[in-house]
Coordinates of C-alpha atoms in Angstrom, one line a residue:
Chain C
M1 CA 2.2 -27.6 -10.0
L2 CA 4.3 -24.8 -11.2
T3 CA 3.5 -23.8 -14.8
D4 CA 5.8 -21.9 -17.0
R5 CA 3.3 -19.4 -18.3
A6 CA 4.8 -16.1 -19.5
P7 CA 4.3 -13.4 -16.9
I8 CA 1.7 -10.7 -17.6
V9 CA 2.3 -7.7 -15.3
S10 CA 6.0 -8.4 -14.6
A11 CA 7.0 -9.1 -18.1
R12 CA 9.1 -6.0 -18.5
L13 CA 10.7 -6.0 -15.1
G14 CA 13.9 -7.8 -16.2
H15 CA 15.0 -4.6 -17.9
E16 CA 16.9 -2.0 -16.0
D17 CA 15.0 0.8 -17.7
S18 CA 11.6 -0.8 -17.5
H19 CA 10.1 2.4 -16.1
T20 CA 10.9 4.5 -19.2
L21 CA 8.7 5.4 -22.1
E22 CA 11.3 4.1 -24.5
R23 CA 11.4 0.6 -23.0
Y24 CA 7.6 0.6 -22.7
L25 CA 7.1 1.5 -26.4
A26 CA 9.8 -1.1 -27.4
T27 CA 7.9 -3.8 -25.6
G28 CA 4.3 -3.4 -26.8
G29 CA 3.5 -0.4 -24.8
Y30 CA 0.3 1.7 -25.6
E31 CA -0.6 -0.9 -28.3
G32 CA -3.5 -2.0 -26.0
L33 CA -4.7 1.6 -25.8
R34 CA -4.5 1.9 -29.6
K35 CA -6.6 -1.2 -30.0
A36 CA -9.1 -0.2 -27.3
L37 CA -9.7 3.1 -29.1
S38 CA -10.5 1.2 -32.3
M39 CA -13.2 -0.6 -30.3
T40 CA -16.4 0.8 -28.6
P41 CA -16.2 1.3 -24.8
E42 CA -18.8 -1.5 -24.4
Q43 CA -16.5 -3.9 -26.4
V44 CA -13.6 -3.1 -24.1
H45 CA -15.8 -3.7 -21.1
E46 CA -16.9 -7.0 -22.6
E47 CA -13.2 -8.2 -22.9
V48 CA -12.6 -7.4 -19.3
N49 CA -15.8 -9.3 -18.3
A50 CA -14.6 -12.2 -20.5
A51 CA -11.3 -12.2 -18.7
S52 CA -13.1 -12.6 -15.3
L53 CA -10.4 -10.4 -13.9
L54 CA -10.7 -10.3 -10.1
G55 CA -9.7 -7.1 -8.4
R56 CA -6.1 -7.5 -7.1
G57 CA -6.4 -5.1 -4.1
G58 CA -7.6 -7.6 -1.5
A59 CA -11.4 -8.0 -1.7
G60 CA -11.2 -9.9 -5.1
F61 CA -14.3 -8.3 -6.5
P62 CA -14.7 -8.8 -10.3
A63 CA -13.4 -5.7 -12.0
G64 CA -15.8 -5.8 -14.9
R65 CA -18.8 -6.1 -12.6
K66 CA -17.6 -3.1 -10.6
W67 CA -17.6 -1.0 -13.8
S68 CA -21.2 -2.2 -14.5
M69 CA -22.4 -0.8 -11.2
L70 CA -21.7 2.8 -12.1
R71 CA -24.7 5.1 -11.7
K72 CA -25.4 7.0 -15.0
A73 CA -24.2 10.6 -14.6
S74 CA -22.6 13.3 -16.7
T75 CA -19.4 13.1 -14.6
T76 CA -17.7 9.8 -13.8
Y77 CA -14.3 9.5 -12.1
L78 CA -11.7 6.7 -12.1
V79 CA -9.4 6.4 -9.1
V80 CA -6.6 4.0 -9.0
N81 CA -5.7 2.7 -5.6
G82 CA -1.9 2.6 -5.2
D83 CA -2.0 3.1 -1.4
E84 CA -0.5 -0.3 -0.8
S85 CA -0.1 -0.7 3.0
E86 CA -1.3 -4.1 4.0
P87 CA 1.6 -5.5 6.0
A88 CA 3.9 -7.8 4.0
T89 CA 2.4 -6.7 0.7
F90 CA 4.8 -5.1 -1.8
K91 CA 3.6 -5.9 -5.3
D92 CA 2.0 -2.6 -6.1
H93 CA 5.1 -0.8 -4.9
L94 CA 7.1 -2.9 -7.4
L95 CA 4.7 -2.1 -10.3
I96 CA 4.6 1.6 -9.5
E97 CA 8.4 2.0 -9.4
R98 CA 9.3 -0.4 -12.2
D99 CA 6.4 -0.2 -14.7
P100 CA 4.5 3.0 -14.2
H101 CA 3.4 3.2 -17.9
Q102 CA 1.6 -0.1 -17.7
I103 CA -0.5 1.4 -14.9
V104 CA -1.1 4.6 -16.8
E105 CA -2.1 2.7 -20.0
G106 CA -4.5 0.4 -18.0
T107 CA -5.9 3.6 -16.4
I108 CA -6.5 5.3 -19.8
I109 CA -8.2 2.2 -21.3
T110 CA -10.4 1.8 -18.2
A111 CA -11.4 5.4 -18.3
Y112 CA -12.3 5.0 -21.9
A113 CA -14.4 1.9 -21.1
I114 CA -16.3 3.6 -18.3
G115 CA -16.6 7.1 -19.8
A116 CA -14.4 9.0 -17.3
A117 CA -12.7 12.2 -18.4
Q118 CA -10.7 12.6 -15.2
A119 CA -8.7 9.9 -13.5
F120 CA -6.4 9.9 -10.4
I121 CA -3.7 7.6 -9.3
F122 CA -3.6 7.7 -5.5
C123 CA 0.0 6.7 -4.7
R124 CA 1.1 5.8 -1.2
G125 CA 3.0 8.8 0.1
E126 CA 6.0 6.8 1.3
F127 CA 6.7 5.8 -2.2
A128 CA 8.9 8.8 -3.1
L129 CA 10.6 7.2 -6.1
G130 CA 7.2 5.7 -7.2
L131 CA 5.7 9.2 -7.1
E132 CA 8.5 10.5 -9.2
R133 CA 8.3 7.7 -11.7
L134 CA 4.5 8.0 -12.0
T135 CA 4.7 11.7 -12.5
Q136 CA 7.3 11.3 -15.2
A137 CA 5.2 8.6 -16.8
V138 CA 2.2 11.0 -17.0
N139 CA 4.4 13.8 -18.4
D140 CA 5.8 11.4 -21.0
A141 CA 2.3 9.9 -21.8
Y142 CA 1.1 13.4 -22.5
A143 CA 4.0 14.1 -24.8
H144 CA 3.3 10.8 -26.6
G145 CA -0.3 11.8 -27.1
A146 CA -1.7 9.1 -24.9
L147 CA -3.1 11.5 -22.4
G148 CA -4.8 14.9 -22.7
P149 CA -7.2 16.0 -25.5
S150 CA -7.9 13.7 -28.5
I151 CA -5.9 10.8 -27.3
L152 CA -3.9 9.2 -30.2
G153 CA -6.1 11.1 -32.7
S154 CA -9.4 9.8 -31.3
D155 CA -12.2 11.9 -29.9
F156 CA -11.5 10.6 -26.4
S157 CA -9.8 13.0 -23.9
L158 CA -8.5 12.3 -20.4
D159 CA -6.5 14.0 -17.7
L160 CA -4.7 11.9 -15.1
V161 CA -3.5 13.3 -11.8
V162 CA -0.9 11.5 -9.6
H163 CA -2.0 12.2 -6.0
P164 CA 0.3 11.5 -3.1
G165 CA -1.0 10.0 0.2
A166 CA 0.5 11.1 3.5
G167 CA 0.8 7.9 5.6
A168 CA -2.4 6.2 6.7
Y169 CA -3.1 2.5 6.2
I170 CA -6.8 3.2 6.3
C171 CA -6.7 5.2 3.1
G172 CA -6.4 1.8 1.2
E173 CA -10.1 1.4 2.1
E174 CA -11.8 2.9 -0.9
T175 CA -14.1 5.3 0.7
A176 CA -11.4 6.5 3.1
L177 CA -9.2 7.0 0.0
L178 CA -11.8 9.2 -1.6
E179 CA -12.1 11.3 1.6
S180 CA -8.3 11.7 1.6
L181 CA -8.4 12.6 -2.1
E182 CA -10.9 15.3 -1.2
G183 CA -8.4 16.7 1.2
K184 CA -9.8 15.4 4.4
R185 CA -8.9 12.9 7.1
G186 CA -9.0 9.3 5.9
F187 CA -12.3 8.4 7.6
P188 CA -14.1 5.5 5.8
R189 CA -17.6 6.5 4.8
I190 CA -20.7 5.0 6.3
K191 CA -22.4 2.3 4.2
P192 CA -24.7 2.2 2.3
P193 CA -24.0 3.3 -0.3
Y194 CA -21.8 0.2 -0.4
F195 CA -20.0 1.2 -3.6
P196 CA -18.4 4.5 -4.8
A197 CA -20.0 3.5 -8.1
A198 CA -23.1 5.1 -6.7
I199 CA -21.7 8.0 -4.7
G200 CA -17.9 8.4 -4.9
L201 CA -15.5 11.3 -5.4
Y202 CA -17.2 14.7 -4.9
G203 CA -20.5 12.7 -4.7
E204 CA -20.1 11.5 -8.3
P205 CA -20.1 7.9 -9.5
T206 CA -16.5 6.6 -9.2
V207 CA -14.7 3.4 -10.0
V208 CA -11.8 2.6 -7.6
N209 CA -9.5 -0.1 -9.0
N210 CA -6.2 -1.4 -7.6
V211 CA -2.8 -0.8 -9.3
E212 CA -2.2 -4.5 -10.2
T213 CA -5.8 -4.7 -11.6
M214 CA -5.0 -1.8 -13.9
S215 CA -1.7 -3.3 -14.9
N216 CA -3.5 -6.4 -16.3
I217 CA -5.8 -4.3 -18.5
P218 CA -3.4 -3.6 -21.4
W219 CA -2.5 -7.3 -21.8
I220 CA -6.2 -8.3 -21.7
V221 CA -7.1 -5.8 -24.4
R222 CA -4.1 -6.8 -26.6
N223 CA -4.6 -10.6 -26.2
G224 CA -8.4 -10.8 -25.5
G225 CA -10.3 -11.6 -22.4
A226 CA -10.5 -15.3 -23.4
A227 CA -6.7 -15.7 -23.4
F228 CA -6.6 -14.3 -19.9
A229 CA -9.5 -16.5 -18.7
A230 CA -7.7 -19.6 -20.1
L231 CA -5.1 -19.1 -17.4
G232 CA -5.7 -20.2 -13.9
Q233 CA -8.8 -22.2 -12.9
G234 CA -12.4 -21.6 -12.0
S235 CA -13.0 -18.0 -10.9
S236 CA -9.3 -17.4 -10.2
T237 CA -8.2 -16.5 -13.8
G238 CA -4.9 -15.1 -15.1
T239 CA -1.7 -14.8 -13.2
R240 CA -1.0 -13.0 -10.0
L241 CA 1.9 -11.3 -8.5
F242 CA 2.6 -12.9 -5.1
A243 CA 4.7 -11.2 -2.5
L244 CA 6.7 -13.7 -0.4
S245 CA 8.4 -12.7 2.9
G246 CA 9.4 -13.9 6.3
H247 CA 11.5 -17.0 7.0
V248 CA 12.2 -18.1 3.5
E249 CA 15.5 -18.5 1.7
R250 CA 14.4 -16.3 -1.3
P251 CA 11.9 -13.6 -0.2
G252 CA 10.6 -11.7 -3.2
W253 CA 7.8 -11.3 -5.8
Y254 CA 6.7 -14.1 -8.0
E255 CA 4.2 -13.9 -10.8
T256 CA 2.6 -17.3 -11.2
E257 CA -0.5 -18.7 -12.8
M258 CA -3.4 -18.5 -10.3
S259 CA -4.9 -21.6 -8.7
K260 CA -2.4 -24.1 -10.4
T261 CA 0.5 -23.0 -8.2
T262 CA 0.3 -24.2 -4.6
F263 CA 1.5 -22.7 -1.4
R264 CA 4.1 -25.5 -1.3
D265 CA 5.4 -24.4 -4.7
L266 CA 5.6 -20.8 -3.7
I267 CA 7.4 -21.4 -0.4
Y268 CA 9.6 -24.4 -1.4
D269 CA 10.2 -24.4 -5.1
P270 CA 13.9 -23.6 -5.8
K271 CA 12.9 -21.0 -8.4
L272 CA 10.5 -19.4 -6.0
G273 CA 10.8 -19.2 -2.2
G274 CA 13.5 -21.9 -2.1
G275 CA 12.3 -23.3 1.2
V276 CA 12.1 -22.3 4.8
R277 CA 15.4 -20.6 5.9
R278 CA 18.2 -23.0 7.1
G279 CA 16.0 -26.0 6.4
R280 CA 13.9 -25.4 9.5
A281 CA 10.4 -26.7 9.9
L282 CA 7.4 -24.5 8.9
K283 CA 5.3 -23.4 11.8
A284 CA 2.6 -21.3 10.1
F285 CA 2.1 -18.9 7.2
I286 CA -0.2 -16.1 6.5
P287 CA -1.8 -16.6 3.1
G288 CA -3.0 -13.1 2.1
G289 CA -1.9 -10.1 4.2
V290 CA -2.1 -9.8 8.0
S291 CA -5.9 -9.4 7.9
A292 CA -6.1 -13.1 6.9
P293 CA -6.3 -16.0 9.4
W294 CA -3.2 -18.1 9.5
F295 CA -2.5 -21.3 7.6
F296 CA -0.4 -24.3 8.8
P297 CA 1.6 -27.0 7.2
E298 CA -1.5 -29.0 6.4
H299 CA -2.6 -26.3 4.0
L300 CA 0.6 -26.3 1.9
D301 CA -0.9 -28.3 -1.0
M302 CA -3.7 -25.9 -1.6
G303 CA -3.6 -23.9 -4.8
L304 CA -3.3 -20.1 -4.8
D305 CA -7.0 -19.9 -5.5
Q306 CA -9.3 -17.3 -4.2
D307 CA -12.3 -19.7 -3.7
A308 CA -10.3 -22.6 -2.2
V309 CA -8.5 -20.3 0.3
G310 CA -11.8 -18.7 1.2
K311 CA -13.5 -22.1 1.8
A312 CA -10.6 -23.1 4.0
G313 CA -11.3 -20.2 6.3
S314 CA -8.9 -17.5 5.2
M315 CA -8.3 -15.3 2.2
L316 CA -5.9 -14.8 -0.6
G317 CA -6.4 -11.1 0.1
S318 CA -3.6 -8.9 -1.1
G319 CA -1.5 -11.8 -2.4
S320 CA 1.2 -11.6 0.2
V321 CA 2.5 -14.7 2.0
V322 CA 4.4 -14.5 5.3
V323 CA 6.3 -17.6 6.3
M324 CA 7.0 -18.3 10.0
D325 CA 9.5 -21.0 10.9
E326 CA 9.5 -23.2 14.1
T327 CA 11.5 -20.6 16.1
T328 CA 8.7 -18.0 15.7
C329 CA 6.9 -16.8 18.8
A330 CA 3.2 -17.0 18.0
V331 CA 2.4 -14.4 20.8
R332 CA 4.9 -11.9 19.5
A333 CA 3.7 -12.4 15.9
A334 CA 0.0 -11.9 16.9
W335 CA 1.0 -8.9 19.1
R336 CA 2.9 -7.1 16.3
I337 CA 0.0 -7.5 13.9
S338 CA -2.5 -6.3 16.6
R339 CA -0.3 -3.4 17.4
F340 CA -0.4 -2.4 13.8
F341 CA -4.2 -2.3 13.8
H342 CA -4.2 -0.4 17.0
R343 CA -2.0 2.3 15.5
E344 CA -3.8 2.4 12.2
S345 CA -7.4 2.4 13.5
C346 CA -9.0 5.7 12.3
G347 CA -10.8 5.9 15.6
Q348 CA -14.4 6.4 14.4
C349 CA -15.8 3.1 15.7
T350 CA -15.6 2.0 19.4
P351 CA -15.1 -1.8 18.8
C352 CA -12.1 -1.2 16.6
R353 CA -10.5 1.8 18.4
E354 CA -10.9 0.4 21.9
G355 CA -10.7 -3.3 21.0
A356 CA -7.4 -3.0 19.2
G357 CA -5.9 -1.1 22.1
W358 CA -7.0 -3.7 24.6
I359 CA -5.7 -6.6 22.5
D360 CA -2.4 -4.8 21.9
K361 CA -1.8 -4.3 25.6
I362 CA -3.0 -7.8 26.7
L363 CA -0.8 -9.6 24.1
R364 CA 2.1 -7.4 25.1
R365 CA 1.8 -8.3 28.8
I366 CA 1.6 -12.0 27.9
E367 CA 4.8 -11.7 25.8
D368 CA 6.5 -9.8 28.6
G369 CA 5.6 -12.5 31.1
L370 CA 3.0 -10.5 33.0
G371 CA 0.0 -12.3 31.5
R372 CA -2.7 -14.3 33.3
E373 CA -4.3 -17.5 32.3
E374 CA -7.7 -15.8 31.9
D375 CA -6.1 -13.4 29.4
L376 CA -6.7 -15.9 26.7
D377 CA -10.4 -15.8 27.2
L378 CA -10.3 -12.0 27.6
L379 CA -8.6 -11.7 24.2
L380 CA -11.2 -13.9 22.5
D381 CA -13.9 -11.9 24.3
A382 CA -12.5 -8.6 23.0
C383 CA -12.3 -10.1 19.5
D384 CA -15.9 -11.3 19.8
N385 CA -16.9 -7.7 20.5
I386 CA -15.3 -6.6 17.3
A387 CA -16.5 -9.4 15.1
P388 CA -19.3 -11.4 16.9
G389 CA -19.1 -15.2 16.6
L390 CA -15.5 -15.1 15.4
T391 CA -16.6 -16.5 12.1
W392 CA -14.9 -16.3 8.7
P393 CA -15.7 -14.1 6.9
P394 CA -16.1 -12.0 10.0
R395 CA -19.3 -10.3 11.0
Q396 CA -19.1 -6.5 11.1
T397 CA -19.7 -4.0 13.9
T398 CA -17.8 -1.2 12.4
I399 CA -17.9 1.2 9.4
C400 CA -15.2 -0.6 7.5
V401 CA -13.3 -3.9 7.5
L402 CA -10.3 -2.8 9.4
G403 CA -11.9 -3.7 12.8
P404 CA -13.1 -7.2 11.8
S405 CA -9.6 -7.9 10.4
I406 CA -8.1 -7.6 13.9
P407 CA -9.2 -11.0 15.4
S408 CA -7.7 -13.1 12.6
S409 CA -4.2 -13.4 14.0
I410 CA -5.3 -13.7 17.6
V411 CA -7.9 -16.4 17.0
S412 CA -5.5 -18.3 14.7
G413 CA -2.7 -18.0 17.3
I414 CA -4.8 -19.1 20.3
H415 CA -6.6 -21.9 18.6
Q416 CA -3.4 -23.4 17.1
F417 CA -0.8 -22.6 19.7
R418 CA -2.8 -22.4 23.0
D419 CA -0.1 -24.3 24.9
E420 CA 2.5 -21.8 23.7
F421 CA 0.4 -18.9 24.9
L422 CA -0.1 -20.6 28.3
L423 CA 3.7 -21.4 28.6
H424 CA 4.3 -17.6 28.4
V425 CA 2.1 -17.2 31.5
K426 CA 3.5 -20.2 33.4
E427 CA 7.1 -19.3 32.8
G428 CA 6.6 -15.6 33.3
G429 CA 8.2 -14.8 30.0
C430 CA 8.7 -15.8 26.3
P431 CA 9.9 -19.3 25.9
M432 CA 10.9 -18.7 22.3
P433 CA 14.3 -17.4 21.1
P434 CA 14.6 -13.8 20.0
D435 CA 14.3 -12.9 16.3
E436 CA 17.5 -13.4 14.4
V437 CA 18.8 -10.5 12.4
R438 CA 19.0 -11.3 8.7
H439 CA 22.5 -10.5 7.5
V440 CA 23.0 -10.1 3.8
Chain L
M1 CA 11.2 30.1 6.3
A2 CA 7.6 29.7 7.2
R3 CA 5.5 31.4 4.5
L4 CA 5.5 29.7 1.2
S5 CA 8.2 31.2 -1.0
A6 CA 7.2 32.9 -4.3
E7 CA 8.5 29.9 -6.2
N8 CA 6.6 27.4 -4.0
R9 CA 3.5 29.6 -4.3
R10 CA 3.7 29.3 -8.0
K11 CA 4.0 25.5 -7.7
A12 CA 1.1 25.4 -5.2
E13 CA -1.2 27.3 -7.6
A14 CA -0.2 24.8 -10.4
I15 CA -1.1 21.9 -8.1
V16 CA -4.5 23.4 -7.1
A17 CA -5.3 23.9 -10.8
V18 CA -5.1 20.2 -11.7
Y19 CA -7.9 19.3 -9.2
P20 CA -11.7 19.6 -9.9
E21 CA -12.1 21.0 -6.4
R22 CA -9.3 23.0 -4.7
R23 CA -9.5 21.3 -1.3
S24 CA -8.2 18.1 -3.0
A25 CA -4.8 19.9 -3.1
L26 CA -4.6 20.1 0.7
I27 CA -2.3 17.1 1.2
P28 CA -0.1 17.7 -1.9
L29 CA 0.4 21.3 -0.6
C30 CA 1.3 20.1 2.8
H31 CA 4.0 18.0 1.2
L32 CA 5.2 21.0 -0.7
A33 CA 5.3 23.1 2.5
Q34 CA 7.1 20.3 4.3
G35 CA 9.6 20.2 1.5
Q36 CA 10.4 23.9 2.1
D37 CA 10.8 23.9 5.8
G38 CA 11.3 20.2 6.8
Y39 CA 8.0 20.3 8.7
L40 CA 4.7 22.2 8.6
T41 CA 5.0 25.6 10.1
E42 CA 1.9 27.6 11.3
E43 CA 2.4 30.1 8.6
A44 CA 2.7 27.6 5.8
M45 CA -0.5 25.9 7.1
E46 CA -2.2 29.3 6.8
D47 CA -1.0 29.6 3.2
V48 CA -2.2 26.1 2.4
A49 CA -5.6 26.9 4.0
E50 CA -6.0 30.0 1.9
L51 CA -5.0 28.2 -1.3
C52 CA -7.5 25.4 -0.6
G53 CA -10.3 27.6 0.6
V54 CA -10.5 26.1 4.1
S55 CA -9.6 27.4 7.6
P56 CA -6.0 26.9 9.1
A57 CA -7.6 24.7 11.7
E58 CA -8.9 22.3 9.1
V59 CA -5.4 22.1 7.6
R60 CA -3.9 21.2 11.0
G61 CA -6.8 18.9 11.8
T62 CA -6.3 17.0 8.5
A63 CA -2.5 17.0 8.6
S64 CA -2.4 15.6 12.2
F65 CA -4.2 12.5 10.9
Y66 CA -1.3 11.5 8.7
D67 CA 1.9 10.0 9.8
M68 CA 4.1 11.7 7.2
L69 CA 3.0 15.2 8.0
H70 CA 4.9 16.7 10.9
T71 CA 3.7 19.8 12.7
E72 CA 6.9 20.0 14.9
P73 CA 10.5 20.2 13.6
V74 CA 12.2 16.9 12.9
G75 CA 15.8 16.0 11.9
R76 CA 17.3 16.6 8.5
Y77 CA 17.1 12.8 8.0
V78 CA 14.1 10.9 9.4
I79 CA 15.2 7.3 9.6
A80 CA 12.2 5.0 9.7
V81 CA 12.8 1.4 10.7
C82 CA 10.0 -1.0 9.8
T83 CA 9.2 -3.4 12.6
N84 CA 6.0 -4.9 11.2
I85 CA 5.7 -8.7 10.9
A86 CA 8.0 -9.4 7.9
C87 CA 10.7 -7.1 9.2
M88 CA 10.2 -8.3 12.8
L89 CA 10.8 -11.9 11.7
A90 CA 14.1 -10.6 10.2
G91 CA 15.2 -9.0 13.5
A92 CA 13.8 -5.5 13.1
Y93 CA 13.5 -4.8 16.9
E94 CA 17.2 -5.8 17.3
V95 CA 18.1 -3.3 14.5
L96 CA 15.9 -0.6 15.9
G97 CA 17.4 -1.1 19.4
H98 CA 20.9 -0.8 17.8
A99 CA 19.8 2.4 16.0
E100 CA 18.6 3.9 19.3
E101 CA 21.8 3.1 21.0
R102 CA 24.0 4.3 18.1
L103 CA 22.2 7.6 17.9
G104 CA 21.7 8.0 21.6
I105 CA 17.9 8.7 21.3
H106 CA 14.7 6.8 21.6
S107 CA 12.3 6.2 18.7
G108 CA 10.4 9.4 18.0
Q109 CA 13.3 11.6 19.1
T110 CA 15.8 13.8 17.3
T111 CA 19.6 14.0 17.9
P112 CA 20.7 17.3 19.5
D113 CA 22.5 18.3 16.4
G114 CA 19.2 18.1 14.5
L115 CA 20.6 15.7 12.0
F116 CA 18.7 12.5 12.7
T117 CA 15.2 11.5 13.8
V118 CA 14.5 7.8 14.3
E119 CA 11.0 6.4 14.0
E120 CA 9.5 2.9 14.3
A121 CA 7.6 2.5 11.1
E122 CA 4.7 0.3 10.0
C123 CA 5.1 -1.8 7.0
L124 CA 6.8 0.2 4.2
A125 CA 6.1 -2.4 1.4
G126 CA 9.8 -3.4 1.2
C127 CA 9.3 -6.9 2.8
D128 CA 11.6 -8.7 0.4
K129 CA 14.4 -6.5 1.7
A130 CA 13.7 -6.9 5.4
V131 CA 14.9 -5.3 7.6
C132 CA 13.6 -2.4 5.5
V133 CA 14.6 1.1 6.4
Q134 CA 13.6 4.4 4.8
V135 CA 15.5 7.7 5.1
N136 CA 13.2 10.6 4.1
H137 CA 11.1 8.0 2.3
R138 CA 14.0 6.6 0.2
F139 CA 14.4 2.9 0.6
F140 CA 17.4 1.0 2.0
G141 CA 17.5 -2.7 2.8
P142 CA 18.2 -5.3 3.9
V143 CA 19.7 -3.4 6.8
D144 CA 21.5 -5.1 9.7
E145 CA 23.4 -3.5 12.6
E146 CA 26.5 -2.9 10.5
G147 CA 24.5 -1.7 7.6
F148 CA 22.8 0.8 9.8
D149 CA 26.1 2.2 11.0
R150 CA 27.3 2.6 7.5
L151 CA 24.1 4.3 6.5
V152 CA 24.3 6.8 9.3
E153 CA 28.0 7.5 8.5
D154 CA 27.2 8.0 4.8
L155 CA 24.4 10.4 5.6
A156 CA 26.4 12.4 8.2
E157 CA 29.3 12.8 5.7
G158 CA 27.0 13.9 2.9
R159 CA 27.7 10.9 0.7
L160 CA 24.0 10.4 0.0
E161 CA 23.1 14.0 -0.8
G162 CA 21.9 13.2 -4.3
T163 CA 19.9 10.1 -3.3
V164 CA 18.3 11.5 -0.1
P165 CA 17.1 15.0 -0.2
P166 CA 16.4 16.8 3.1
H167 CA 13.3 15.7 5.0
G168 CA 10.0 16.8 3.5
V169 CA 11.1 16.9 -0.1
L170 CA 9.0 14.1 -1.6
C171 CA 8.5 14.1 -5.4
R172 CA 11.2 15.9 -7.3
V173 CA 9.6 15.5 -10.7
E174 CA 7.1 18.3 -11.4
R175 CA 4.0 17.7 -13.5
S176 CA 4.6 19.7 -16.6
V177 CA 1.6 18.9 -18.7
G178 CA -2.1 19.3 -19.1
L179 CA -2.4 22.4 -17.0
P180 CA -5.7 24.2 -17.8
A181 CA -4.1 27.2 -19.3
E182 CA -2.3 25.1 -21.9
E183 CA -5.3 23.0 -22.8
P184 CA -6.9 23.5 -26.2
A185 CA -10.7 23.9 -26.3
A186 CA -12.8 20.9 -25.3
G187 CA -13.4 18.3 -28.1
P188 CA -16.7 16.7 -28.9
A189 CA -18.0 13.6 -27.0
G190 CA -15.9 12.9 -24.0
G191 CA -14.2 16.2 -24.3
A192 CA -11.5 17.7 -22.1
P193 CA -12.1 17.3 -18.4
A194 CA -14.7 19.5 -16.9
R195 CA -13.1 21.5 -14.1
R196 CA -15.3 23.1 -11.4
G197 CA -12.4 24.9 -9.8
G198 CA -14.6 26.6 -7.2
D199 CA -14.6 26.3 -3.4
S200 CA -16.1 23.1 -2.1

């Protein structure tokens, strides 16, 4: 069921000038910060715990609990992850360009709650306009007294640095992001320690939170954690910004109440996705970024709920839904996703570095009509070497979760569309039509 | 060309100053150097190394990890066509094929006049505007074959000068605040950020 709850993180985006300080102040901006500074850091933390805000980056770890795990130390850092690169995900991009002050305010409040005096926003390098808007927002926030020494007359001081990435998917992994922020290659760090809250930036305890997570904080402080927790259902509280793409009539971003909205609503509701393009039948959809196993028409009535999607064998992940209609070639789709992982593997771990390359090449030869029947088993064997047992959630043989994300699309594709894979082999080529160019 | 100009050196020092450890400035400084010359020259990497307190080999070794940093010259306009899943479903490979034909080069190559480089990109987070294209990291989309031709003509005739700076120029807004020299003395509890500033 589609509810008409007012949006939280996208409330301002209807305004042309939503990125400016003027518009931000005219729409409740920095009131959350003022309120937070009248509370103790512990009270702010308690409101976020009460909200049960799940991290919006992909793993869905409760934000408040992450903050509780910080090792006590004299220096603590806050790093905001704005390195959005999970294919088909574009909600952080939107928030960075269109409401940078909301991120800055959430960052300041969070830094106050965890006792950080230095924060960073790691912004994906390809977001040139986003970097300009964030930098301007920091300049303006300083001028407004919301950053720097004695914020809004309090005894809390904070500096915030906007840091550009340089093009590497792996830097969205929080320990790789910290390495990159230290001026190094984006190599994920060996675990344990499992959380940067123990050993993070420059070896100090660090909280790494996603851009959308930060964007929810001002509203939570203004309205109280209970008001946020009243939205959604079960552990999936609040609203979420979903990114819808692929073969739908109305690709775009839609902020809806979590859990209560279903995939069918998101894809077919005339106010949201508006249905599969040209009235075609739905073949499959990816429920949460390309690392997630695929879903099929029988999953349409499931709510956009982290636990429900997890139990059904996939994940809500980064909140991006890719729709594939009946003309889509399952081999080509699985190949393109695998090729991405091949290109973006950092190369530290053999199963990921070599496995992704094998899978990319085998899928490519099947699509090109040069495949063999036994290639299907070979693909599954390669996947099994990356994530033994091919279970969900996947087992891990590598330093980070990039590797274990590779099998998702291949296993989904072969299990559901085995005949289509074999037809490629039998016919010596792709039996599906080429992709149609979208004209606008 | 090559060494960081006096103006860029001033900017580089300001960037180094905002980080607790100077090596953190390595990537921002590479962007700065790339904004000056369009790619990373050997001399600029030496300057970045000196400013960050590392060896030039470490700068090159780090830069080579990242897709956006080029250690060889590229065109004035780097056109990146996303072909990842959402754009592929919207016909990205057809658009990329058209782009290669129109410019007479393959993906990864530069036109002989040095104006255009075309690249096949991974997801650029513009999936609602598939097929999504970036020129020097400025977004365009949805782009079809005709749209691509118009884009190339507009670029060649200088009609997008204001929107699309030459390759390498990333963030045109400079941080103007909170630099250490301007900061008042640290307050009490939770005072001004402690800066270590030394070599890592």
